[in-house]
C-alpha cells in the first residue's frame, strides 16, 4: 500500500513553494532581445516558452534548413505580430540582431560554437543538453561562461521538476540510509536487426554542408534527420549522451562528489547488428544498442545501463535511477514519479506521483525557462547552470571514450583530464573540418 507520510507532505509542500519562488516577476519585466539557433520541434518548444513569458522579443531565427525556418517565422509572426530576421548563419544573426538571449537547440555537434560566440558577444544562453559533443568543447564553454559572466542554462529540466525536487529532498533526508550504489537505466522495445537506409539527395532548402558543420561530412541519409542524428557518433553520443545525461545529472545532484575516479564501459550492437556505412547500400546508425558504464566514486559506485530492445511491462520501472541504501531502495522515475521501498517488510512504500508543466510529453520546460529568466534578471545561478551541467555532460562523454577503446579510464577531477592514456586523452577533443576552428582555452 502506498502511503504519504507527514515528512513527505511537508517536504513536497516546501519543495513546491521553493519551486514557485522563481516565478515572481517585476511589475514591468524587461523585454529581452531573443534569438533561436535550431528551429526544429524542440527549439520551437523552448521559443514558445520565451514568447509566453512576456519577457522576450524574438528578433532572430537561424537554421540551415528552409522548411523549419519558414515554419518558425510564420509561427512567431502569427503569435506576436512581429517578423524576426531569418538567417542560415548564426554569426550573421548575432552581428545583425545583437540578441541579449540566445537559445541553442541544434544537434549536439553544433552546441559549442554558437553558444561560445553568443556569450562573447554579451548574450545569455539557453542550450539544450548535453552541453556539447566532446569534453574539450564543454570545457571551453564553461571557461567562456566564467570569463564573460554570462548566464547559461542547460536543458536538464529534471533539475526543477516538482517530483524530482521532492524526491531529492527525500533522498537527502537520510531516510534511505547510507547509499552504496546508484543504478541509472533506460530500456525500450526494439525491432530487431537494423536495415541500412539508402543515401539520397539532400532535401530542397537544406544546406547539408553547414548542417554537418565542424563534424565529418557524410552522405545524406534519412535516418539522420530530423532526430536520428542522436545515434550517429559523428554528431552525438547515442543513448548514453541523450538519455543518460538526465539520470547522471540526478545522481550528481544527490552526490557530494563531483566526479568519479575511474570509468569503464562495455557494450555493442548484438541486436541491431554491425554498423553499415556503404556508398552503395546506405547507412545504419552506429551507436550501441546495449551499453553499461561503471563510474567508481570514493564512497559509492554508479552504473549506467541501456538496451534498445526487450523493454517489458513486467519490469517495475524501465526508466530512471535506483539509489540502493542501507534502509531501502529509492527509485527516481520520470512518468512514474518516485518511490521508496523500505528494507523493513512491515513498512509500506512511500510514493510521489509525477508532476509536469507539459503533461503531454512529460517535461518541465516552463519552470526551467522561468528560472533562467530570473537568473538573467537578478544575476543569480540557474538550477541547471553551466558548471553542474558540464559535469553531468562530461560523464557520458567519458563513458563513450571508454566504450570506443574497450578499457578503463583514470580521471583526474582536479585537472579534468584522463591519466596515463594518450589515446584516450586525444579523444577528449577532435579535429574540426575547415573552415571551422575548435574552441580554444579548455
mmCIF file of C-alpha atoms in Angstrom, residues 221-367:
data_model
loop_
_atom_site.group_PDB
_atom_site.id
_atom_site.type_symbol
_atom_site.label_atom_id
_atom_site.label_comp_id
_atom_site.label_asym_id
_atom_site.label_seq_id
_atom_site.Cartn_x
_atom_site.Cartn_y
_atom_site.Cartn_z
ATOM 1 C CA UNK A 221 20.604 9.684 -45.135
ATOM 2 C CA UNK A 222 17.018 9.938 -43.948
ATOM 3 C CA UNK A 223 17.954 8.182 -40.709
ATOM 4 C CA UNK A 224 19.902 11.297 -39.717
ATOM 5 C CA UNK A 225 17.128 13.864 -39.710
ATOM 6 C CA UNK A 226 15.113 15.160 -38.057
ATOM 7 C CA UNK A 227 16.201 13.355 -34.850
ATOM 8 C CA UNK A 228 18.127 10.237 -35.813
ATOM 9 C CA UNK A 229 21.490 12.028 -35.537
ATOM 10 C CA UNK A 230 21.417 11.152 -31.820
ATOM 11 C CA UNK A 231 22.526 7.646 -32.748
ATOM 12 C CA UNK A 232 25.305 8.609 -35.167
ATOM 13 C CA UNK A 233 28.523 9.035 -33.199
ATOM 14 C CA UNK A 234 29.876 11.737 -35.510
ATOM 15 C CA UNK A 235 27.146 14.056 -34.219
ATOM 16 C CA UNK A 236 26.114 12.797 -30.775
ATOM 17 C CA UNK A 237 26.846 10.131 -28.152
ATOM 18 C CA UNK A 238 23.987 7.677 -28.530
ATOM 19 C CA UNK A 239 21.529 6.788 -25.797
ATOM 20 C CA UNK A 240 24.142 7.461 -23.113
ATOM 21 C CA UNK A 241 24.547 11.056 -24.272
ATOM 22 C CA UNK A 242 20.831 11.578 -24.939
ATOM 23 C CA UNK A 243 19.031 9.877 -22.026
ATOM 24 C CA UNK A 244 21.959 9.117 -19.767
ATOM 25 C CA UNK A 245 22.825 12.758 -19.158
ATOM 26 C CA UNK A 246 19.434 13.311 -17.447
ATOM 27 C CA UNK A 247 19.884 10.478 -14.944
ATOM 28 C CA UNK A 248 23.595 11.065 -14.421
ATOM 29 C CA UNK A 249 22.615 14.651 -13.605
ATOM 30 C CA UNK A 250 20.172 13.354 -10.982
ATOM 31 C CA UNK A 251 22.919 11.189 -9.467
ATOM 32 C CA UNK A 252 25.373 14.115 -9.333
ATOM 33 C CA UNK A 253 22.670 16.361 -7.864
ATOM 34 C CA UNK A 254 22.430 13.904 -4.969
ATOM 35 C CA UNK A 255 26.164 13.192 -4.621
ATOM 36 C CA UNK A 256 28.645 15.439 -2.837
ATOM 37 C CA UNK A 257 31.409 14.039 -5.075
ATOM 38 C CA UNK A 258 31.762 15.992 -8.336
ATOM 39 C CA UNK A 259 33.444 13.215 -10.363
ATOM 40 C CA UNK A 260 34.332 9.521 -10.268
ATOM 41 C CA UNK A 261 37.883 8.201 -10.108
ATOM 42 C CA UNK A 262 37.538 5.573 -12.836
ATOM 43 C CA UNK A 263 35.161 4.912 -15.715
ATOM 44 C CA UNK A 264 34.675 1.660 -17.606
ATOM 45 C CA UNK A 265 32.174 0.945 -20.369
ATOM 46 C CA UNK A 266 31.316 -2.050 -22.458
ATOM 47 C CA UNK A 267 28.559 -2.852 -24.921
ATOM 48 C CA UNK A 268 27.803 -3.215 -28.597
ATOM 49 C CA UNK A 269 25.076 -3.877 -31.142
ATOM 50 C CA UNK A 270 24.078 -7.518 -30.563
ATOM 51 C CA UNK A 271 20.505 -6.898 -31.760
ATOM 52 C CA UNK A 272 20.888 -4.042 -34.263
ATOM 53 C CA UNK A 273 23.866 -5.707 -35.924
ATOM 54 C CA UNK A 274 27.186 -4.220 -37.073
ATOM 55 C CA UNK A 275 27.056 -0.614 -38.234
ATOM 56 C CA UNK A 276 26.928 -0.132 -42.002
ATOM 57 C CA UNK A 277 28.420 2.752 -43.957
ATOM 58 C CA UNK A 278 28.421 1.886 -47.628
ATOM 59 C CA UNK A 279 28.263 4.387 -50.504
ATOM 60 C CA UNK A 280 26.055 1.987 -52.487
ATOM 61 C CA UNK A 281 23.944 0.291 -49.814
ATOM 62 C CA UNK A 282 23.447 3.206 -47.445
ATOM 63 C CA UNK A 283 23.921 3.592 -43.715
ATOM 64 C CA UNK A 284 22.738 2.367 -40.374
ATOM 65 C CA UNK A 285 23.266 4.153 -37.101
ATOM 66 C CA UNK A 286 26.480 3.279 -35.264
ATOM 67 C CA UNK A 287 25.685 3.883 -31.580
ATOM 68 C CA UNK A 288 25.445 0.843 -29.269
ATOM 69 C CA UNK A 289 22.058 -0.721 -28.641
ATOM 70 C CA UNK A 290 23.460 -2.246 -25.437
ATOM 71 C CA UNK A 291 25.780 -0.439 -23.049
ATOM 72 C CA UNK A 292 26.861 -0.362 -19.442
ATOM 73 C CA UNK A 293 29.173 2.149 -17.777
ATOM 74 C CA UNK A 294 30.605 1.818 -14.280
ATOM 75 C CA UNK A 295 31.595 5.048 -12.535
ATOM 76 C CA UNK A 296 33.677 4.382 -9.409
ATOM 77 C CA UNK A 297 33.413 7.189 -6.843
ATOM 78 C CA UNK A 298 35.168 7.367 -3.483
ATOM 79 C CA UNK A 299 32.102 6.417 -1.436
ATOM 80 C CA UNK A 300 29.783 4.652 -3.897
ATOM 81 C CA UNK A 301 29.514 3.017 -7.306
ATOM 82 C CA UNK A 302 27.256 4.327 -10.063
ATOM 83 C CA UNK A 303 26.190 2.246 -13.047
ATOM 84 C CA UNK A 304 24.525 3.309 -16.284
ATOM 85 C CA UNK A 305 22.842 0.737 -18.496
ATOM 86 C CA UNK A 306 20.623 0.800 -21.540
ATOM 87 C CA UNK A 307 19.244 -1.616 -24.044
ATOM 88 C CA UNK A 308 17.134 -0.722 -27.040
ATOM 89 C CA UNK A 309 15.173 -3.964 -27.003
ATOM 90 C CA UNK A 310 13.306 -6.252 -24.614
ATOM 91 C CA UNK A 311 11.539 -3.397 -22.873
ATOM 92 C CA UNK A 312 8.816 -5.198 -20.979
ATOM 93 C CA UNK A 313 5.738 -4.123 -18.999
ATOM 94 C CA UNK A 314 6.732 -6.812 -16.495
ATOM 95 C CA UNK A 315 9.586 -4.592 -15.346
ATOM 96 C CA UNK A 316 8.550 -2.466 -12.412
ATOM 97 C CA UNK A 317 10.411 0.561 -13.779
ATOM 98 C CA UNK A 318 12.013 0.843 -17.227
ATOM 99 C CA UNK A 319 13.484 4.340 -16.878
ATOM 100 C CA UNK A 320 15.161 6.196 -14.041
ATOM 101 C CA UNK A 321 17.680 5.743 -11.271
ATOM 102 C CA UNK A 322 17.715 3.349 -8.328
ATOM 103 C CA UNK A 323 19.522 4.514 -5.195
ATOM 104 C CA UNK A 324 20.397 1.458 -3.088
ATOM 105 C CA UNK A 325 20.684 2.336 0.597
ATOM 106 C CA UNK A 326 21.051 0.593 3.930
ATOM 107 C CA UNK A 327 17.400 1.395 4.760
ATOM 108 C CA UNK A 328 15.844 0.532 1.422
ATOM 109 C CA UNK A 329 15.717 1.292 -2.282
ATOM 110 C CA UNK A 330 14.678 4.621 -3.772
ATOM 111 C CA UNK A 331 13.596 4.912 -7.414
ATOM 112 C CA UNK A 332 13.661 8.323 -9.074
ATOM 113 C CA UNK A 333 11.491 7.998 -12.145
ATOM 114 C CA UNK A 334 10.028 10.021 -14.956
ATOM 115 C CA UNK A 335 6.381 9.460 -15.765
ATOM 116 C CA UNK A 336 6.002 7.186 -12.742
ATOM 117 C CA UNK A 337 7.139 9.709 -10.111
ATOM 118 C CA UNK A 338 9.338 8.429 -7.316
ATOM 119 C CA UNK A 339 9.011 5.550 -4.881
ATOM 120 C CA UNK A 340 10.873 4.453 -1.759
ATOM 121 C CA UNK A 341 10.810 0.725 -0.947
ATOM 122 C CA UNK A 342 11.803 0.316 2.733
ATOM 123 C CA UNK A 343 14.074 -2.504 3.829
ATOM 124 C CA UNK A 344 11.652 -3.498 6.578
ATOM 125 C CA UNK A 345 8.812 -5.564 5.143
ATOM 126 C CA UNK A 346 6.495 -4.175 7.829
ATOM 127 C CA UNK A 347 6.830 -0.666 6.380
ATOM 128 C CA UNK A 348 4.803 0.475 3.385
ATOM 129 C CA UNK A 349 6.370 2.062 0.297
ATOM 130 C CA UNK A 350 6.334 5.849 0.047
ATOM 131 C CA UNK A 351 5.312 7.195 -3.333
ATOM 132 C CA UNK A 352 5.012 10.560 -5.039
ATOM 133 C CA UNK A 353 3.074 10.889 -8.286
ATOM 134 C CA UNK A 354 4.790 12.616 -11.233
ATOM 135 C CA UNK A 355 4.223 16.292 -11.890
ATOM 136 C CA UNK A 356 4.952 18.193 -15.114
ATOM 137 C CA UNK A 357 4.094 21.539 -16.603
ATOM 138 C CA UNK A 358 3.960 19.830 -20.023
ATOM 139 C CA UNK A 359 1.757 16.839 -19.253
ATOM 140 C CA UNK A 360 1.662 15.575 -22.834
ATOM 141 C CA UNK A 361 5.389 14.995 -23.210
ATOM 142 C CA UNK A 362 6.454 14.856 -19.571
ATOM 143 C CA UNK A 363 8.711 17.897 -19.284
ATOM 144 C CA UNK A 364 9.067 20.912 -17.022
ATOM 145 C CA UNK A 365 10.264 23.402 -19.581
ATOM 146 C CA UNK A 366 8.103 26.266 -18.326
ATOM 147 C CA UNK A 367 9.716 26.079 -14.886
#
